[in-house]
Amino acid sequence: MSENPYKGDRPTVQTELLELAWIALVDELVANGQLDPVALSERLKKMSNDVSKDSPFLAGGLLCFAHLEQVLKPKYGLEPDE
């Protein structure tokens, strides 16, 4: 198992690069019509709710995906559900 790249609340350079790669990949898939941004948003919410509090690495990974939502919502006109 690899070392947890999250150090407290600050991701390492590697995790920041991985986050950018995921954002670019998801953005490309949405732009090409291969991924529904609304379905992605709903899936992110479900995954976030399913994460147990004793799994900081998984929670950190989902925080990266949360940034995807921040990028895609303005670009594709998605509004957060209150």
PDB file of C-alpha atoms in Angstrom, residues 13-82:
ATOM      1  CA  VAL A  13       2.147  18.263  -5.232  1.00  0.00           C
ATOM      2  CA  GLN A  14       1.392  14.767  -6.539  1.00  0.00           C
ATOM      3  CA  THR A  15      -2.218  14.904  -5.386  1.00  0.00           C
ATOM      4  CA  GLU A  16      -2.654  18.388  -6.831  1.00  0.00           C
ATOM      5  CA  LEU A  17      -1.395  17.126 -10.207  1.00  0.00           C
ATOM      6  CA  LEU A  18      -3.684  14.112  -9.986  1.00  0.00           C
ATOM      7  CA  GLU A  19      -6.590  16.414  -9.212  1.00  0.00           C
ATOM      8  CA  LEU A  20      -5.839  18.532 -12.291  1.00  0.00           C
ATOM      9  CA  ALA A  21      -5.620  15.395 -14.431  1.00  0.00           C
ATOM     10  CA  TRP A  22      -9.027  14.218 -13.184  1.00  0.00           C
ATOM     11  CA  ILE A  23     -10.543  17.637 -13.828  1.00  0.00           C
ATOM     12  CA  ALA A  24      -9.183  17.651 -17.383  1.00  0.00           C
ATOM     13  CA  LEU A  25     -10.393  14.093 -18.023  1.00  0.00           C
ATOM     14  CA  VAL A  26     -13.886  14.677 -16.662  1.00  0.00           C
ATOM     15  CA  ASP A  27     -14.160  18.006 -18.477  1.00  0.00           C
ATOM     16  CA  GLU A  28     -13.234  16.315 -21.756  1.00  0.00           C
ATOM     17  CA  LEU A  29     -15.761  13.507 -21.195  1.00  0.00           C
ATOM     18  CA  VAL A  30     -18.528  16.005 -20.415  1.00  0.00           C
ATOM     19  CA  ALA A  31     -17.620  18.171 -23.413  1.00  0.00           C
ATOM     20  CA  ASN A  32     -17.800  15.123 -25.715  1.00  0.00           C
ATOM     21  CA  GLY A  33     -21.161  14.052 -24.299  1.00  0.00           C
ATOM     22  CA  GLN A  34     -19.735  10.869 -22.775  1.00  0.00           C
ATOM     23  CA  LEU A  35     -20.475  11.877 -19.179  1.00  0.00           C
ATOM     24  CA  ASP A  36     -23.537  13.543 -17.698  1.00  0.00           C
ATOM     25  CA  PRO A  37     -22.458  16.326 -15.293  1.00  0.00           C
ATOM     26  CA  VAL A  38     -25.727  16.095 -13.324  1.00  0.00           C
ATOM     27  CA  ALA A  39     -25.258  12.344 -12.801  1.00  0.00           C
ATOM     28  CA  LEU A  40     -21.652  12.999 -11.775  1.00  0.00           C
ATOM     29  CA  SER A  41     -22.796  15.562  -9.233  1.00  0.00           C
ATOM     30  CA  GLU A  42     -25.341  13.128  -7.748  1.00  0.00           C
ATOM     31  CA  ARG A  43     -22.768  10.345  -7.611  1.00  0.00           C
ATOM     32  CA  LEU A  44     -20.305  12.615  -5.813  1.00  0.00           C
ATOM     33  CA  LYS A  45     -22.925  13.457  -3.199  1.00  0.00           C
ATOM     34  CA  LYS A  46     -23.733   9.773  -2.638  1.00  0.00           C
ATOM     35  CA  MET A  47     -20.055   8.813  -2.418  1.00  0.00           C
ATOM     36  CA  SER A  48     -19.391  11.629   0.041  1.00  0.00           C
ATOM     37  CA  ASN A  49     -22.275  10.464   2.229  1.00  0.00           C
ATOM     38  CA  ASP A  50     -21.036   6.864   2.118  1.00  0.00           C
ATOM     39  CA  VAL A  51     -17.504   7.658   3.290  1.00  0.00           C
ATOM     40  CA  SER A  52     -16.834   6.564   6.835  1.00  0.00           C
ATOM     41  CA  LYS A  53     -15.161   9.041   9.138  1.00  0.00           C
ATOM     42  CA  ASP A  54     -12.285   6.620   9.790  1.00  0.00           C
ATOM     43  CA  SER A  55     -11.139   6.719   6.168  1.00  0.00           C
ATOM     44  CA  PRO A  56      -9.207   9.992   5.750  1.00  0.00           C
ATOM     45  CA  PHE A  57      -7.480   8.848   2.555  1.00  0.00           C
ATOM     46  CA  LEU A  58     -10.771   8.085   0.823  1.00  0.00           C
ATOM     47  CA  ALA A  59     -12.279  11.283   2.175  1.00  0.00           C
ATOM     48  CA  GLY A  60      -9.278  13.204   0.811  1.00  0.00           C
ATOM     49  CA  GLY A  61      -9.771  11.576  -2.569  1.00  0.00           C
ATOM     50  CA  LEU A  62     -13.404  12.628  -2.590  1.00  0.00           C
ATOM     51  CA  LEU A  63     -12.350  16.176  -1.766  1.00  0.00           C
ATOM     52  CA  CYS A  64     -10.411  16.120  -5.041  1.00  0.00           C
ATOM     53  CA  PHE A  65     -13.607  15.081  -6.809  1.00  0.00           C
ATOM     54  CA  ALA A  66     -15.457  17.890  -5.065  1.00  0.00           C
ATOM     55  CA  HIS A  67     -13.172  20.302  -6.922  1.00  0.00           C
ATOM     56  CA  LEU A  68     -14.411  18.737 -10.161  1.00  0.00           C
ATOM     57  CA  GLU A  69     -17.894  19.802  -9.194  1.00  0.00           C
ATOM     58  CA  GLN A  70     -16.664  23.359  -8.536  1.00  0.00           C
ATOM     59  CA  VAL A  71     -15.131  23.493 -12.007  1.00  0.00           C
ATOM     60  CA  LEU A  72     -17.970  21.820 -13.880  1.00  0.00           C
ATOM     61  CA  LYS A  73     -20.902  23.606 -12.243  1.00  0.00           C
ATOM     62  CA  PRO A  74     -20.015  27.084 -13.555  1.00  0.00           C
ATOM     63  CA  LYS A  75     -18.922  25.761 -16.946  1.00  0.00           C
ATOM     64  CA  TYR A  76     -22.070  23.729 -17.595  1.00  0.00           C
ATOM     65  CA  GLY A  77     -24.581  25.837 -15.684  1.00  0.00           C
ATOM     66  CA  LEU A  78     -25.153  23.391 -12.839  1.00  0.00           C
ATOM     67  CA  GLU A  79     -26.494  24.833  -9.622  1.00  0.00           C
ATOM     68  CA  PRO A  80     -25.866  23.278  -6.207  1.00  0.00           C
ATOM     69  CA  ASP A  81     -28.862  21.728  -4.483  1.00  0.00           C
ATOM     70  CA  GLU A  82     -29.590  23.460  -1.198  1.00  0.00           C
TER      71      GLU A  82
END
